[in-house]
Short mmCIF file of N, CA and C in Angstrom, two decimals:
data_model
loop_
_atom_site.label_atom_id
_atom_site.label_comp_id
_atom_site.label_asym_id
_atom_site.label_seq_id
_atom_site.Cartn_x
_atom_site.Cartn_y
_atom_site.Cartn_z
N MET A 415 24.71 82.76 -112.09
CA MET A 415 25.01 84.06 -112.60
C MET A 415 26.20 83.94 -113.56
N GLU A 416 25.88 83.48 -114.76
CA GLU A 416 26.93 83.22 -115.74
C GLU A 416 26.89 84.16 -116.94
N THR A 417 25.75 84.69 -117.26
CA THR A 417 25.64 85.50 -118.47
C THR A 417 25.25 86.93 -118.11
N VAL A 418 25.39 87.80 -119.09
CA VAL A 418 25.00 89.19 -118.91
C VAL A 418 23.49 89.30 -118.68
N TYR A 419 22.74 88.39 -119.25
CA TYR A 419 21.28 88.40 -119.07
C TYR A 419 20.91 88.12 -117.62
N ASP A 420 21.68 87.23 -116.98
CA ASP A 420 21.45 86.96 -115.56
C ASP A 420 21.64 88.23 -114.74
N TRP A 421 22.73 88.92 -114.98
CA TRP A 421 23.05 90.11 -114.20
C TRP A 421 22.04 91.23 -114.42
N ILE A 422 21.68 91.47 -115.66
CA ILE A 422 20.75 92.56 -115.97
C ILE A 422 19.37 92.30 -115.37
N THR A 423 18.85 91.10 -115.59
CA THR A 423 17.50 90.81 -115.10
C THR A 423 17.44 90.73 -113.58
N VAL A 424 18.48 90.21 -112.95
CA VAL A 424 18.49 90.17 -111.49
C VAL A 424 18.59 91.59 -110.92
N ALA A 425 19.35 92.46 -111.58
CA ALA A 425 19.44 93.86 -111.12
C ALA A 425 18.08 94.55 -111.22
N ILE A 426 17.39 94.35 -112.33
CA ILE A 426 16.06 94.95 -112.48
C ILE A 426 15.09 94.38 -111.45
N PHE A 427 15.12 93.07 -111.26
CA PHE A 427 14.24 92.45 -110.27
C PHE A 427 14.56 92.96 -108.87
N GLY A 428 15.85 93.11 -108.56
CA GLY A 428 16.22 93.66 -107.26
C GLY A 428 15.69 95.08 -107.08
N GLY A 429 15.72 95.88 -108.14
CA GLY A 429 15.14 97.22 -108.07
C GLY A 429 13.64 97.18 -107.83
N LEU A 430 12.97 96.21 -108.44
CA LEU A 430 11.53 96.06 -108.20
C LEU A 430 11.25 95.72 -106.74
N VAL A 431 12.06 94.84 -106.18
CA VAL A 431 11.88 94.45 -104.78
C VAL A 431 12.07 95.65 -103.86
N VAL A 432 13.12 96.43 -104.12
CA VAL A 432 13.39 97.61 -103.30
C VAL A 432 12.24 98.62 -103.43
N LEU A 433 11.75 98.83 -104.65
CA LEU A 433 10.64 99.75 -104.86
C LEU A 433 9.39 99.28 -104.12
N PHE A 434 9.08 98.00 -104.21
CA PHE A 434 7.91 97.45 -103.52
C PHE A 434 8.04 97.60 -102.01
N LEU A 435 9.20 97.25 -101.47
CA LEU A 435 9.39 97.35 -100.02
C LEU A 435 9.36 98.80 -99.56
N HIS A 436 9.95 99.69 -100.33
CA HIS A 436 9.95 101.11 -99.97
C HIS A 436 8.53 101.66 -99.92
N ARG A 437 7.73 101.27 -100.89
CA ARG A 437 6.35 101.78 -100.92
C ARG A 437 5.47 101.11 -99.87
N SER A 438 5.77 99.88 -99.52
CA SER A 438 4.91 99.18 -98.57
C SER A 438 5.12 99.64 -97.14
N VAL A 439 6.26 100.25 -96.83
CA VAL A 439 6.50 100.74 -95.47
C VAL A 439 6.34 102.24 -95.36
N GLY A 440 6.00 102.90 -96.45
CA GLY A 440 5.84 104.35 -96.44
C GLY A 440 4.62 104.78 -95.64
N GLU A 441 4.60 106.06 -95.33
CA GLU A 441 3.49 106.61 -94.55
C GLU A 441 2.20 106.68 -95.35
N GLN A 442 2.31 106.89 -96.64
CA GLN A 442 1.12 106.99 -97.49
C GLN A 442 0.65 105.60 -97.90
N GLU A 443 -0.62 105.54 -98.19
CA GLU A 443 -1.18 104.30 -98.74
C GLU A 443 -0.66 104.14 -100.17
N PRO A 444 -0.06 102.99 -100.51
CA PRO A 444 0.47 102.83 -101.87
C PRO A 444 -0.63 102.83 -102.91
N ASN A 445 -0.32 103.40 -104.08
CA ASN A 445 -1.28 103.46 -105.18
C ASN A 445 -1.23 102.21 -106.04
N ASP A 446 -0.31 101.32 -105.76
CA ASP A 446 -0.18 100.10 -106.55
C ASP A 446 -0.34 98.89 -105.66
N THR A 447 -0.63 97.76 -106.31
CA THR A 447 -0.74 96.50 -105.58
C THR A 447 0.40 95.59 -106.03
N ILE A 448 0.49 94.47 -105.37
CA ILE A 448 1.55 93.52 -105.71
C ILE A 448 1.36 92.99 -107.14
N LEU A 449 0.14 93.01 -107.64
CA LEU A 449 -0.12 92.54 -109.00
C LEU A 449 0.50 93.45 -110.06
N HIS A 450 0.73 94.71 -109.71
CA HIS A 450 1.39 95.62 -110.65
C HIS A 450 2.85 95.25 -110.88
N TYR A 451 3.41 94.50 -109.95
CA TYR A 451 4.82 94.10 -110.05
C TYR A 451 4.99 92.77 -110.77
N LEU A 452 3.90 92.08 -111.03
CA LEU A 452 3.97 90.77 -111.70
C LEU A 452 4.45 90.86 -113.15
N PRO A 453 3.90 91.74 -113.99
CA PRO A 453 4.37 91.79 -115.39
C PRO A 453 5.87 92.04 -115.54
N PRO A 454 6.46 93.02 -114.81
CA PRO A 454 7.90 93.18 -115.01
C PRO A 454 8.72 92.02 -114.44
N ALA A 455 8.25 91.39 -113.37
CA ALA A 455 8.97 90.25 -112.81
C ALA A 455 8.95 89.08 -113.80
N VAL A 456 7.80 88.81 -114.39
CA VAL A 456 7.70 87.75 -115.39
C VAL A 456 8.50 88.14 -116.63
N GLY A 457 8.47 89.40 -117.01
CA GLY A 457 9.26 89.86 -118.14
C GLY A 457 10.75 89.65 -117.93
N CYS A 458 11.23 89.89 -116.71
CA CYS A 458 12.64 89.64 -116.40
C CYS A 458 12.97 88.16 -116.55
N ALA A 459 12.09 87.30 -116.06
CA ALA A 459 12.33 85.86 -116.18
C ALA A 459 12.36 85.42 -117.64
N ILE A 460 11.43 85.94 -118.42
CA ILE A 460 11.38 85.57 -119.84
C ILE A 460 12.61 86.11 -120.57
N ALA A 461 12.99 87.36 -120.30
CA ALA A 461 14.17 87.94 -120.95
C ALA A 461 15.42 87.15 -120.61
N ASN A 462 15.54 86.72 -119.38
CA ASN A 462 16.70 85.93 -118.97
C ASN A 462 16.71 84.58 -119.69
N TYR A 463 15.57 83.93 -119.74
CA TYR A 463 15.48 82.63 -120.41
C TYR A 463 15.81 82.75 -121.90
N VAL A 464 15.20 83.73 -122.54
CA VAL A 464 15.41 83.92 -123.98
C VAL A 464 16.87 84.28 -124.26
N GLY A 465 17.44 85.16 -123.45
CA GLY A 465 18.83 85.56 -123.63
C GLY A 465 19.80 84.41 -123.43
N ASN A 466 19.52 83.58 -122.45
CA ASN A 466 20.40 82.44 -122.19
C ASN A 466 20.29 81.37 -123.27
N HIS A 467 19.29 81.44 -124.10
CA HIS A 467 19.12 80.47 -125.18
C HIS A 467 19.46 81.07 -126.55
N GLY A 468 20.32 82.08 -126.54
CA GLY A 468 20.87 82.59 -127.79
C GLY A 468 20.05 83.60 -128.55
N GLN A 469 19.05 84.18 -127.93
CA GLN A 469 18.21 85.16 -128.61
C GLN A 469 18.41 86.55 -127.98
N GLY A 470 19.64 87.05 -128.08
CA GLY A 470 20.00 88.33 -127.46
C GLY A 470 19.15 89.51 -127.86
N PRO A 471 18.91 89.73 -129.16
CA PRO A 471 18.09 90.90 -129.54
C PRO A 471 16.66 90.84 -128.99
N ILE A 472 16.08 89.68 -128.97
CA ILE A 472 14.73 89.55 -128.41
C ILE A 472 14.75 89.82 -126.91
N SER A 473 15.77 89.32 -126.24
CA SER A 473 15.93 89.56 -124.81
C SER A 473 16.08 91.05 -124.53
N ALA A 474 16.85 91.73 -125.36
CA ALA A 474 17.03 93.17 -125.18
C ALA A 474 15.71 93.92 -125.35
N LEU A 475 14.90 93.52 -126.31
CA LEU A 475 13.59 94.16 -126.51
C LEU A 475 12.69 93.94 -125.30
N ILE A 476 12.73 92.75 -124.74
CA ILE A 476 11.91 92.46 -123.56
C ILE A 476 12.36 93.30 -122.39
N VAL A 477 13.68 93.43 -122.21
CA VAL A 477 14.21 94.25 -121.11
C VAL A 477 13.79 95.70 -121.28
N VAL A 478 13.85 96.22 -122.49
CA VAL A 478 13.42 97.60 -122.74
C VAL A 478 11.93 97.74 -122.44
N ALA A 479 11.12 96.77 -122.85
CA ALA A 479 9.68 96.81 -122.56
C ALA A 479 9.43 96.79 -121.06
N VAL A 480 10.19 95.98 -120.32
CA VAL A 480 10.05 95.92 -118.87
C VAL A 480 10.39 97.27 -118.25
N LEU A 481 11.47 97.88 -118.70
CA LEU A 481 11.86 99.18 -118.16
C LEU A 481 10.83 100.26 -118.47
N ILE A 482 10.27 100.22 -119.67
CA ILE A 482 9.21 101.18 -120.03
C ILE A 482 7.99 100.98 -119.14
N TYR A 483 7.61 99.73 -118.91
CA TYR A 483 6.48 99.43 -118.02
C TYR A 483 6.74 99.99 -116.62
N ILE A 484 7.94 99.76 -116.12
CA ILE A 484 8.27 100.23 -114.78
C ILE A 484 8.15 101.75 -114.70
N VAL A 485 8.68 102.44 -115.67
CA VAL A 485 8.65 103.91 -115.64
C VAL A 485 7.23 104.45 -115.80
N LEU A 486 6.46 103.86 -116.71
CA LEU A 486 5.12 104.40 -117.00
C LEU A 486 4.05 103.95 -116.01
N VAL A 487 4.14 102.72 -115.51
CA VAL A 487 3.09 102.21 -114.63
C VAL A 487 3.45 102.36 -113.16
N LEU A 488 4.64 101.93 -112.78
CA LEU A 488 5.02 101.97 -111.37
C LEU A 488 5.54 103.33 -110.93
N LYS A 489 6.01 104.13 -111.87
CA LYS A 489 6.47 105.50 -111.62
C LYS A 489 7.42 105.58 -110.42
N PRO A 490 8.61 104.96 -110.56
CA PRO A 490 9.52 104.93 -109.41
C PRO A 490 10.08 106.29 -108.99
N PHE A 491 10.09 107.24 -109.90
CA PHE A 491 10.65 108.56 -109.57
C PHE A 491 9.56 109.63 -109.56
N GLY A 492 8.34 109.24 -109.29
CA GLY A 492 7.24 110.18 -109.26
C GLY A 492 6.62 110.46 -110.61
N GLY A 493 6.94 109.67 -111.60
CA GLY A 493 6.39 109.85 -112.93
C GLY A 493 7.24 110.78 -113.77
N LEU A 494 6.98 110.77 -115.04
CA LEU A 494 7.72 111.62 -115.98
C LEU A 494 7.14 113.02 -115.96
N LYS A 495 8.02 114.00 -115.90
CA LYS A 495 7.59 115.40 -115.90
C LYS A 495 8.28 116.11 -117.05
N PHE A 496 7.52 116.47 -118.04
CA PHE A 496 8.09 117.16 -119.20
C PHE A 496 7.75 118.62 -119.17
#
């Protein structure tokens, strides 16, 4: 845990783990599978790798894409309500 990319991606991954565990022990049958969590987890790993190798702007774009995926697909807060 040496760079800002390490901290950001580990925080996002930790949030994914908490979301998965919260949904897996809930009373309702989850609407998602473990495969839905694979793209953002891999995205965090790629963003961390790219950021640690001097490509900060690309890493930032990947992190934003991961966050958009989480909000639109996994719907951690019940989805967007406009």
